[in-house]
Short mmCIF file of C-alpha atoms and ligand atoms in Angstrom, two decimals:
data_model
loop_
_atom_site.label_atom_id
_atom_site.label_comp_id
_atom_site.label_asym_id
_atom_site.label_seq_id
_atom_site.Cartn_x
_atom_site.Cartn_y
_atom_site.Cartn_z
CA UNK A 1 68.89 105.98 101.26
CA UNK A 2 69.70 104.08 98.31
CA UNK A 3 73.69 104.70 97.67
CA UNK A 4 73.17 102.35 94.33
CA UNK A 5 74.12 103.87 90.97
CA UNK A 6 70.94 104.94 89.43
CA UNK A 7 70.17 103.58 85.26
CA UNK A 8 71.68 106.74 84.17
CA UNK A 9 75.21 106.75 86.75
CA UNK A 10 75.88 103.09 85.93
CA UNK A 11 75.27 103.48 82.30
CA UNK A 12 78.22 106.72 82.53
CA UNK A 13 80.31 104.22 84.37
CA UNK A 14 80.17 101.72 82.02
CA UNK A 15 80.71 103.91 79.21
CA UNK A 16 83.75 105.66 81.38
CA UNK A 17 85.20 102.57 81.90
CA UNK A 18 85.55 101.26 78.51
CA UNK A 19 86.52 104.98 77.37
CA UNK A 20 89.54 104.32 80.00
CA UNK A 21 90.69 101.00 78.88
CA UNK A 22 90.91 102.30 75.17
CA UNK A 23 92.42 105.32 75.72
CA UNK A 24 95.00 104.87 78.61
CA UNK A 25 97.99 103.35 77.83
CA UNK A 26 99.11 100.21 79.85
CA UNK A 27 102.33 102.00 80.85
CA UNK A 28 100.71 104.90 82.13
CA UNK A 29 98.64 103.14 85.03
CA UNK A 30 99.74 103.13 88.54
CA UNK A 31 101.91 106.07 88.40
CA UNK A 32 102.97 107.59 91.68
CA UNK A 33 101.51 110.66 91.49
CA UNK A 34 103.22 114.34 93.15
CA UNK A 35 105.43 115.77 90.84
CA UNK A 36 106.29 112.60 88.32
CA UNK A 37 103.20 113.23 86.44
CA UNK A 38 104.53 116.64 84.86
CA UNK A 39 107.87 114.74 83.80
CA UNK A 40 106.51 114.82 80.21
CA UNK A 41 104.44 115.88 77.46
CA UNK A 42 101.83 113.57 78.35
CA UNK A 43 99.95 115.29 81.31
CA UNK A 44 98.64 117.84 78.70
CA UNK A 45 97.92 115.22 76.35
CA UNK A 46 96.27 112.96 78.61
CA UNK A 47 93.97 115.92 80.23
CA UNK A 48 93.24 117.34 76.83
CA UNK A 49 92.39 113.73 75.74
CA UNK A 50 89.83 113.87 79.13
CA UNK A 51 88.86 117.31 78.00
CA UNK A 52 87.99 115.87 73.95
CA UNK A 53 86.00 112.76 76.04
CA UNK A 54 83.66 115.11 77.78
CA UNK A 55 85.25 114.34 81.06
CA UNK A 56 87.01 117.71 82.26
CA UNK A 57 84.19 119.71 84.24
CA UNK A 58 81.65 117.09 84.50
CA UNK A 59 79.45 119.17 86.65
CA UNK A 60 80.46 122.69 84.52
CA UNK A 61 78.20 124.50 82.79
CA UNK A 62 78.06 123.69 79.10
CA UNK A 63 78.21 127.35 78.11
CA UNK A 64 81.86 127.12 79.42
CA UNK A 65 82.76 123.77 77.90
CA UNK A 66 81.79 121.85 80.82
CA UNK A 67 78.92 118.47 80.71
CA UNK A 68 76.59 120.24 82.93
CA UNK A 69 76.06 116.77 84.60
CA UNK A 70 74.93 116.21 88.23
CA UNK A 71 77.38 115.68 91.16
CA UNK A 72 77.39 112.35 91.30
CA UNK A 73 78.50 111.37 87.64
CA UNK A 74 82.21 113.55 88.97
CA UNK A 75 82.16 111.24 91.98
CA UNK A 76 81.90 108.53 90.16
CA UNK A 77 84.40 109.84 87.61
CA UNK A 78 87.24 109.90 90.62
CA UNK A 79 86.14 106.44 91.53
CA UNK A 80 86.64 104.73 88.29
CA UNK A 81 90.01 107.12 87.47
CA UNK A 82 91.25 105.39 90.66
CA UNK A 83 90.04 102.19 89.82
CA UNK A 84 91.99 102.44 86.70
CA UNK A 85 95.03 104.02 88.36
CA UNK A 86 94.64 106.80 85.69
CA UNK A 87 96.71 109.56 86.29
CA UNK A 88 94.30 112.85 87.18
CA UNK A 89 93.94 116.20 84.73
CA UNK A 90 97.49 118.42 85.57
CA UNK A 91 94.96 121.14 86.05
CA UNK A 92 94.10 120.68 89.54
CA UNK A 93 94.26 123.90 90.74
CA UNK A 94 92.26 125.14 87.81
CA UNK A 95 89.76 122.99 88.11
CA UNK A 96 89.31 122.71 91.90
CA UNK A 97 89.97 126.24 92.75
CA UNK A 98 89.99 129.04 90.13
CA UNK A 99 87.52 128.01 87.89
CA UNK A 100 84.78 127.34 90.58
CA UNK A 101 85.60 130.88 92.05
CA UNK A 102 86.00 132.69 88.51
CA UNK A 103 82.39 131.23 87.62
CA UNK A 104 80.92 132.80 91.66
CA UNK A 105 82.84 136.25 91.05
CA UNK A 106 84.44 136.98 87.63
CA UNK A 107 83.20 139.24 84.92
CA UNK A 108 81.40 137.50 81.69
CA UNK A 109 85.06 138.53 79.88
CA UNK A 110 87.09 136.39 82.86
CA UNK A 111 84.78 133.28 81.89
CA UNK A 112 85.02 133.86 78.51
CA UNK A 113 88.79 134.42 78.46
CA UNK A 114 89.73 131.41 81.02
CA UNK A 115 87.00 128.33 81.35
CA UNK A 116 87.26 126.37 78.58
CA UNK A 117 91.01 126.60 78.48
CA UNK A 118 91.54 125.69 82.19
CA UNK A 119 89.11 122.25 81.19
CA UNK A 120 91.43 121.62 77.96
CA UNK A 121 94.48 121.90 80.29
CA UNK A 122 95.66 125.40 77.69
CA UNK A 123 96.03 127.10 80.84
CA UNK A 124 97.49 125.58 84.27
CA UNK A 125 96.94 127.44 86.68
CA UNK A 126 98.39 127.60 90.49
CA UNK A 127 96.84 129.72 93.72
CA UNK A 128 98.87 132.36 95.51
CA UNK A 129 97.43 132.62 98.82
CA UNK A 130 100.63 130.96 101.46
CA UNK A 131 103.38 133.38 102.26
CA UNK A 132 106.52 133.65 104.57
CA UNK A 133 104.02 135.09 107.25
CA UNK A 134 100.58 134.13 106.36
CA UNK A 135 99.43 131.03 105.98
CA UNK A 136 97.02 129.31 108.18
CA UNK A 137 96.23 133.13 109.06
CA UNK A 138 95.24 134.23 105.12
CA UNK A 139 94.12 137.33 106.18
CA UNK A 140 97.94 138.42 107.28
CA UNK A 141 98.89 138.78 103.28
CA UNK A 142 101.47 141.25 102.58
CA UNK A 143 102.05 140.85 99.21
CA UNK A 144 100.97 144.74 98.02
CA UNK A 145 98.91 145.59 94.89
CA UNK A 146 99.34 149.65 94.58
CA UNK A 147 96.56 151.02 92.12
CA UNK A 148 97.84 153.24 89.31
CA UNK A 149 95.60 153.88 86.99
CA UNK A 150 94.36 150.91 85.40
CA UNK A 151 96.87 148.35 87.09
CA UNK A 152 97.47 147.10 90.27
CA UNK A 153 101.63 146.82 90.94
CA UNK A 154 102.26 143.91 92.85
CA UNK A 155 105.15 143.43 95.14
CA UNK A 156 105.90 140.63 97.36
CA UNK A 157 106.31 137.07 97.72
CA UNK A 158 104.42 134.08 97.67
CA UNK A 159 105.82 130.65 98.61
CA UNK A 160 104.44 126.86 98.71
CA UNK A 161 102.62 127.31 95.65
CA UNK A 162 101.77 123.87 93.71
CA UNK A 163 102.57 123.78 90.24
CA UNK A 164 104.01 127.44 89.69
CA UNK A 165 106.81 126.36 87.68
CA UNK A 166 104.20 125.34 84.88
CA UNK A 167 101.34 127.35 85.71
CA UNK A 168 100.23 130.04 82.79
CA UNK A 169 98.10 132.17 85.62
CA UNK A 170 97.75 132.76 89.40
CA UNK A 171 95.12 133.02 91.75
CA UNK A 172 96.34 135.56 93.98
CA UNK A 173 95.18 137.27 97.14
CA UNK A 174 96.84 140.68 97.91
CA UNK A 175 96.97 143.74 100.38
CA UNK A 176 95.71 146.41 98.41
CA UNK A 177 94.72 149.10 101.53
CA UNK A 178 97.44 147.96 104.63
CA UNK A 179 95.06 150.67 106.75
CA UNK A 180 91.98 148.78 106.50
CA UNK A 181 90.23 146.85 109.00
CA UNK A 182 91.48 142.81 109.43
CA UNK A 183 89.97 140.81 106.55
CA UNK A 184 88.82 143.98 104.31
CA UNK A 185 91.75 145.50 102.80
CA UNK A 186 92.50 142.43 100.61
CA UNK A 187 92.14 142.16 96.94
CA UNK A 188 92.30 138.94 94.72
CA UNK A 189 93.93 138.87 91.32
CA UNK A 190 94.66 136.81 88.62
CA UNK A 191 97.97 137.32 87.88
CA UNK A 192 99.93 136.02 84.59
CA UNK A 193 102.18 133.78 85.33
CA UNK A 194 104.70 135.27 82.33
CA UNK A 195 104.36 138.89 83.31
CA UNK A 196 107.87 140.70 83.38
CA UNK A 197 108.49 140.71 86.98
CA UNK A 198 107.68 137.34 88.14
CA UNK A 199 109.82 134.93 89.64
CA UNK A 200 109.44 131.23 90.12
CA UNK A 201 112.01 129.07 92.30
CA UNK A 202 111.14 125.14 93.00
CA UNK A 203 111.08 124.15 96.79
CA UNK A 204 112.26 120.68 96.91
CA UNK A 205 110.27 118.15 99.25
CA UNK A 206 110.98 115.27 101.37
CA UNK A 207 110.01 113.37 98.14
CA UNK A 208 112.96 114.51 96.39
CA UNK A 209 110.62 116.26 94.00
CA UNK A 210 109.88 119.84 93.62
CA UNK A 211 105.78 120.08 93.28
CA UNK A 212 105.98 123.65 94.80
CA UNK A 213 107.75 126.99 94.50
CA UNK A 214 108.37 130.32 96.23
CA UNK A 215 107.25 133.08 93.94
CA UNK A 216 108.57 136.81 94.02
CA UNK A 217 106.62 139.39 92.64
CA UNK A 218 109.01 142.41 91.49
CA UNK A 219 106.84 145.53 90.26
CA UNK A 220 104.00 143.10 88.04
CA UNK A 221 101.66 145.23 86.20
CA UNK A 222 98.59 143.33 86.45
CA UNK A 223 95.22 145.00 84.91
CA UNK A 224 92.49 146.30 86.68
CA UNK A 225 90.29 143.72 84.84
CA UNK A 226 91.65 140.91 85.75
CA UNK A 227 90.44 141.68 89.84
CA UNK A 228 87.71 139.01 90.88
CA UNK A 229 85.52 140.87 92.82
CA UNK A 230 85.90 144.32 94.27
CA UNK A 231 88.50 146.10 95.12
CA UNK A 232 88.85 145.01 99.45
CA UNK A 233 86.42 142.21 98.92
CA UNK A 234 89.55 139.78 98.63
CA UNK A 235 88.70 137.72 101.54
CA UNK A 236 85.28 136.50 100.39
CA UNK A 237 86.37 135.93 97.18
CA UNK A 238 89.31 133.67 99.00
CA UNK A 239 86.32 132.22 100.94
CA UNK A 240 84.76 130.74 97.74
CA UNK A 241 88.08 129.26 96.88
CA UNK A 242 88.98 127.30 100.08
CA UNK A 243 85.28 126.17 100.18
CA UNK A 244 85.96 124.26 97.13
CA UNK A 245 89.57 123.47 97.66
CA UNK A 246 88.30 121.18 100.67
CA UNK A 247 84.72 120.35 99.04
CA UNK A 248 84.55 118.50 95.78
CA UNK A 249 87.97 116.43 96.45
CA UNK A 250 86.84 113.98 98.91
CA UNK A 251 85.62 111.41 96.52
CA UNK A 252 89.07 111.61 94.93
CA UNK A 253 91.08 111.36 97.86
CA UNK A 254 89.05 108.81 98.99
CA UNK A 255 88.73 106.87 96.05
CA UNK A 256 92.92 106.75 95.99
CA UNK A 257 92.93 105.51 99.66
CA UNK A 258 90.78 102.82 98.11
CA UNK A 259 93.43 101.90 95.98
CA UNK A 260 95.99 102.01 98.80
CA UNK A 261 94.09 99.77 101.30
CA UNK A 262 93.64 97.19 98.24
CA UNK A 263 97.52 97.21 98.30
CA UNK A 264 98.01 97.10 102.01
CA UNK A 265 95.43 93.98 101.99
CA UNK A 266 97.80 92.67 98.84
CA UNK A 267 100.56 92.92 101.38
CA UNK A 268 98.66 91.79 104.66
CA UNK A 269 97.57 88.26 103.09
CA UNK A 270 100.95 87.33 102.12
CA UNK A 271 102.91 88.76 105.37
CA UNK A 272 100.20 88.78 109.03
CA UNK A 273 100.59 85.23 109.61
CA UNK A 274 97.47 85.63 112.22
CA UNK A 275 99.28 88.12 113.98
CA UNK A 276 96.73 89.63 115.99
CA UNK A 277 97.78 93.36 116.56
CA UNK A 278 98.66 93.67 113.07
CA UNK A 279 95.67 92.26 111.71
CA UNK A 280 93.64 94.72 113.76
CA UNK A 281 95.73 97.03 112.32
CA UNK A 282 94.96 96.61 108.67
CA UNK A 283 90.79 95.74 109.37
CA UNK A 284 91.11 99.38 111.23
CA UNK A 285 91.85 101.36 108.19
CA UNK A 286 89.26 99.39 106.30
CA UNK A 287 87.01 100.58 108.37
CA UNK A 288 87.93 103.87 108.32
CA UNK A 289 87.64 103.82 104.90
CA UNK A 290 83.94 102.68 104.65
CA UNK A 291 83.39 105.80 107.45
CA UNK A 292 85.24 108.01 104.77
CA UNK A 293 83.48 106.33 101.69
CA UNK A 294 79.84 107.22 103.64
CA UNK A 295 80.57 110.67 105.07
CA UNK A 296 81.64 111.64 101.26
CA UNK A 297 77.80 110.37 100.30
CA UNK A 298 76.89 112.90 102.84
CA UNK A 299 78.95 115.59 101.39
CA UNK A 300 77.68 114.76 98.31
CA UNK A 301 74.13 114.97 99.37
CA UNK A 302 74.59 118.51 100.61
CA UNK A 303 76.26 119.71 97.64
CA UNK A 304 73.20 118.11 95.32
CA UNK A 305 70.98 119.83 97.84
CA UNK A 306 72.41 123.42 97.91
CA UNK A 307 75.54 123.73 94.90
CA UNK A 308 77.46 125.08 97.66
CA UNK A 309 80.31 122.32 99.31
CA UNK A 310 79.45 121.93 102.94
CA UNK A 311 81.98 121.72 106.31
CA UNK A 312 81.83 117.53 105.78
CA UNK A 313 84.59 118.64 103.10
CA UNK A 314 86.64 119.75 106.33
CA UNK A 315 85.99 116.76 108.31
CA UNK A 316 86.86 114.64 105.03
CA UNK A 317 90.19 115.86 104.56
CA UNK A 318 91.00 115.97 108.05
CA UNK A 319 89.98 112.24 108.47
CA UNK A 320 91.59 111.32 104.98
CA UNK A 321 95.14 112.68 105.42
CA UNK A 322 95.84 111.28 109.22
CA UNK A 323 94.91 107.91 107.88
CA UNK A 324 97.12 108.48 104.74
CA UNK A 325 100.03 108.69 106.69
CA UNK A 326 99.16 105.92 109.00
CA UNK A 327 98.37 103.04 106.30
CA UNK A 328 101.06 104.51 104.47
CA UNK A 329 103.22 103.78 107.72
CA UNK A 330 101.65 100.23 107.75
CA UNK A 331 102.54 99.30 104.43
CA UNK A 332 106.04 100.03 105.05
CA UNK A 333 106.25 98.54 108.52
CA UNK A 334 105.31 95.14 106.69
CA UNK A 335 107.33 95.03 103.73
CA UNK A 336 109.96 95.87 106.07
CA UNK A 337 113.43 95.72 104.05
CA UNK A 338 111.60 94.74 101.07
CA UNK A 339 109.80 98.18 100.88
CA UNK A 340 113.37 99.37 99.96
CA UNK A 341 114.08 96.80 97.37
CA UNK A 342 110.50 96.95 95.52
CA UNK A 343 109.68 99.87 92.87
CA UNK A 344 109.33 102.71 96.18
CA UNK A 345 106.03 103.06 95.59
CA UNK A 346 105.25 102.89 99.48
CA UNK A 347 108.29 104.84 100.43
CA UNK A 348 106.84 107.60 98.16
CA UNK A 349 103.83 107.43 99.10
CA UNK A 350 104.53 107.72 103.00
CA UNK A 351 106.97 110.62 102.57
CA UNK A 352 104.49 112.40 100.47
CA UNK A 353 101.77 111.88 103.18
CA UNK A 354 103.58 114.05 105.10
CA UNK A 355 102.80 117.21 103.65
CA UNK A 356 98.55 115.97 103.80
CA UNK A 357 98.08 117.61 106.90
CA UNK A 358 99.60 121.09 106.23
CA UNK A 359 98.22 121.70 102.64
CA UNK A 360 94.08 122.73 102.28
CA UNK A 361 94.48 123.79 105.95
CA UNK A 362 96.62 121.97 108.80
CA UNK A 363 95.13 119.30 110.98
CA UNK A 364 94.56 121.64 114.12
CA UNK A 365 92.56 124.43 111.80
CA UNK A 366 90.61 121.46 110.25
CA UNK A 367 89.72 120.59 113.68
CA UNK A 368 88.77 124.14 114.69
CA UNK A 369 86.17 124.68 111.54
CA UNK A 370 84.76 121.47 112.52
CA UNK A 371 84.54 122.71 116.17
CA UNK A 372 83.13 126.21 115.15
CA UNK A 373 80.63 125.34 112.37
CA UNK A 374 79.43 122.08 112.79
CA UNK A 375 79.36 121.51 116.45
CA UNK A 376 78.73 125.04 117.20
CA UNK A 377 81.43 125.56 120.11
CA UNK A 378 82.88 129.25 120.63
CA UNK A 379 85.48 130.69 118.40
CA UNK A 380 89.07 130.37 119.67
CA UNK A 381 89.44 133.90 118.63
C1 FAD B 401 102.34 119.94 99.72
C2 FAD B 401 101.86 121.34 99.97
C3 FAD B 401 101.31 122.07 98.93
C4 FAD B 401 100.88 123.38 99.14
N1 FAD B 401 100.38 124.07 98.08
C5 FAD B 401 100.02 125.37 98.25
C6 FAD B 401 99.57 126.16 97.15
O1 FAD B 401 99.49 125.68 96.01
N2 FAD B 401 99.27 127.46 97.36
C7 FAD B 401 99.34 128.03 98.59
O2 FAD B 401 99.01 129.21 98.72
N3 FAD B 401 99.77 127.33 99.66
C8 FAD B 401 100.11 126.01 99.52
N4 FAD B 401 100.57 125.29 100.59
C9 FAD B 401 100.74 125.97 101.87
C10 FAD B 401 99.71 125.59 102.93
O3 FAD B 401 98.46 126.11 102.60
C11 FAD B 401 100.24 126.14 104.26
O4 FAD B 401 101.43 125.46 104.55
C12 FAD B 401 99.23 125.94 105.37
O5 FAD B 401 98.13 126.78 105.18
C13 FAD B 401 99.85 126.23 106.74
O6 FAD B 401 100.45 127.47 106.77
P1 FAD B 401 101.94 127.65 107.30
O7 FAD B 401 102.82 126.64 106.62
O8 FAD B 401 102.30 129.07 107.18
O9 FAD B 401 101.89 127.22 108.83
P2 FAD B 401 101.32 128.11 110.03
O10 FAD B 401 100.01 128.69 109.66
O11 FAD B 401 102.39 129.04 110.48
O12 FAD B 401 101.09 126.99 111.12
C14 FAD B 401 102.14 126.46 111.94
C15 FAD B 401 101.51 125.53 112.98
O13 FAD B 401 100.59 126.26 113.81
C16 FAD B 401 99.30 125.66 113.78
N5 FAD B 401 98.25 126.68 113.82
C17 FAD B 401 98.18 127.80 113.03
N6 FAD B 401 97.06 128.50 113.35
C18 FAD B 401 96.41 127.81 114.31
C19 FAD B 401 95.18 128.01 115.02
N7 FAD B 401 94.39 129.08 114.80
N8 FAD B 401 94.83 127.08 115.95
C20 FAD B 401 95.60 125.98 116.20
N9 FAD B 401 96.78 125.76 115.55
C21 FAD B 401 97.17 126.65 114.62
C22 FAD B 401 99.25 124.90 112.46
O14 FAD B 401 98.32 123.83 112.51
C23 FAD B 401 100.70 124.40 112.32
O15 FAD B 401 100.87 123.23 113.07
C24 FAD B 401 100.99 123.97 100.42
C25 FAD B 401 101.54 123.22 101.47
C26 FAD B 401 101.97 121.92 101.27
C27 FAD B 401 102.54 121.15 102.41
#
């Protein structure tokens, strides 16, 4: 297998790369990332300025404002946006979640109405699947959508939910019959965001920051057309979203880690002084890396293969956010009381690493898809 850039992907790097260096600012490399990037105007700006370049939705039709290019030309697209330290489109959710599932299940009206606009970064969007008692265990929603007439009335709350105190709309998974079998009496929604009746209240993290909210749902009309799929068929339709919460991100994540062990190294030259176990240390998560950087190829061939992300995407984030925390951990251990003094990018970055294991699905259910559907073992339930 030749993993080179073929004429055409190194020609779109080349021309990505120079669109990068004259059109992001000096100042706005090397950010931190989590909840800094919304502190200004700019994250609109600088996604609708990726929008105008042809680089939101590489891989999105063209009928929805999207470049209809092949897979590859969006992993390469994360690579050199990390190279460059760009900061990423505010849209994430959008993007990663609800557009991919509003193209598999909504109505020609939904795609007209939302596609474009999530790409521009019009619309931000955030997904309403966690609550108080349901989270790793989707299917125990309780948030109710009552039909009356033609609305649903929502009641309930959400909580965890990235990006709620911007977002415009909500991808939102509901109990719309509480007598129906497990896993068919759900019903997704999208949901806007500035509906009378909905509540957003930042959570505030370890970071300091508040990326995510608890949202309360007091009697919200939301229409009939704006259900993606059928009425009950809530879970599938969830299915399609977590599918490509976990799939399409690896090259991104990985292609940040990248940038991290490039730091650590930084770091390592100028502090190891041949210390053996610490050396290891550091050529471990190198390694690692290349395993990520290869088993993201892999991912990448299946999705070129079928257009559907495969269970690598599981493995991938699994694998990603354990080492995360553990180089982030390394970093810190050798800058020692520097790490305090310098700009806190490392102390950031570790206390943010925390949360990598619990959002897109905690370590242990990571472990059991990989169990279930790629090794084939019995369900543990
Ligand atoms: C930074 C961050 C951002 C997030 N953003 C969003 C968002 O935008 N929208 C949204 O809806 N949610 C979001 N979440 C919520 C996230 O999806 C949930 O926290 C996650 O699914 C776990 O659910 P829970 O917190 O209810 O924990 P629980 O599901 O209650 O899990 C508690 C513990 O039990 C373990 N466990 C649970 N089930 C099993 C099992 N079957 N086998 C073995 N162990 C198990 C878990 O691994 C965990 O250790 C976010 C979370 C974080 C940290």
């Amino acid at each position: 297998m030749d993993l080179r850039d073929t004429q055409e992907e190194a020609a779109f790097r080349a021309e990505l790369r120079g669109w990068l260096e004259a059109n992001l600012p000096g100042e706005r490399r090397g950010g931190r990332g989590g909840a800094q990037r919304f502190d200004d105007a700019f994250g609109r700006e600088w996604s609708r300025k990726l929008y105008d370049g042809g680089y939101a939705g590489l891989t999105w039709p063209k009928e929805y404002g999207g470049a209809g290019a092949p897979y590859s030309f969006q992993a390469i697209f994360y690579e050199e946006m990390a190279r460059a330290q760009a900061p990423g489109h505010v849209g994430v959710i959008g993007l990663g979640m609800a557009g991919p599932t509003i193209m598999a299940h909504g109505t020609d009206e939904q795609k007209q109405a939302h596609l474009s606009k999530i790409l521009s970064a019009e619309e931000i969007w955030c997904q309403g699947f966690s609550e108080p008692g349901a989270g790793s265990d989707l299917a125990a929603a309780r948030t109710s959508a009552e039909r009356r007439g033609d609305v649903y009335v929502v009641n309930g709350q959400k909580v965890w939910s990235s990006f709620a105190q911007l977002a415009d709309f909500c991808i939102l998974v509901t109990l719309s019959d509480p007598d129906a079998k497990r896993y068919q009496g759900l019903t997704y929604l999208i949901v806007d965001m500035h509906s009378p009746g909905v509540e957003v209240r930042p959570l505030r993290q370890i970071t300091g920051e508040a990326e995510f909210n608890e949202i309360f749902f007091n009697d919200v009309q939301v229409p009939v057309s704006n259900r993606l799929g059928e009425e009950g068929e809530g879970w599938q339709v969830a299915m399609t979203t977590l599918l490509h919460e976990r799939g399409t991100l690896g090259f991104a994540l990985t292609a940040a880690l990248d940038v991290s062990v490039g730091k650590l190294l930084e770091i390592a030259r100028e502090r190891v002084n041949g210390d053996a176990g610490t050396r290891e240390r550091v050529a471990a998560e190198w390694i690692e890396l290349q395993a990520l950087r290869y088993t993201n190829y892999r991912a990448l061939g299946t999705l070129q293969r079928t257009g559907i992300p495969g269970p690598e995407g599981s493995a991938i984030k699994l694998r990603w956010s354990e080492q995360n925390q553990r180089l982030t951990k390394l970093g810190r251990e050798l800058l020692g009381a520097d790490g305090i003094l310098d700009d806190g990018w490392w102390h950031h970055q570790q206390l943010r690493s925390r949360g990598n294991t619990i959002e897109a699905g905690t370590s242990e259910v990571l472990r059991n898809i990989v169990a279930e559907r790629v090794l084939g073992l019995p369900r543990s339930r």
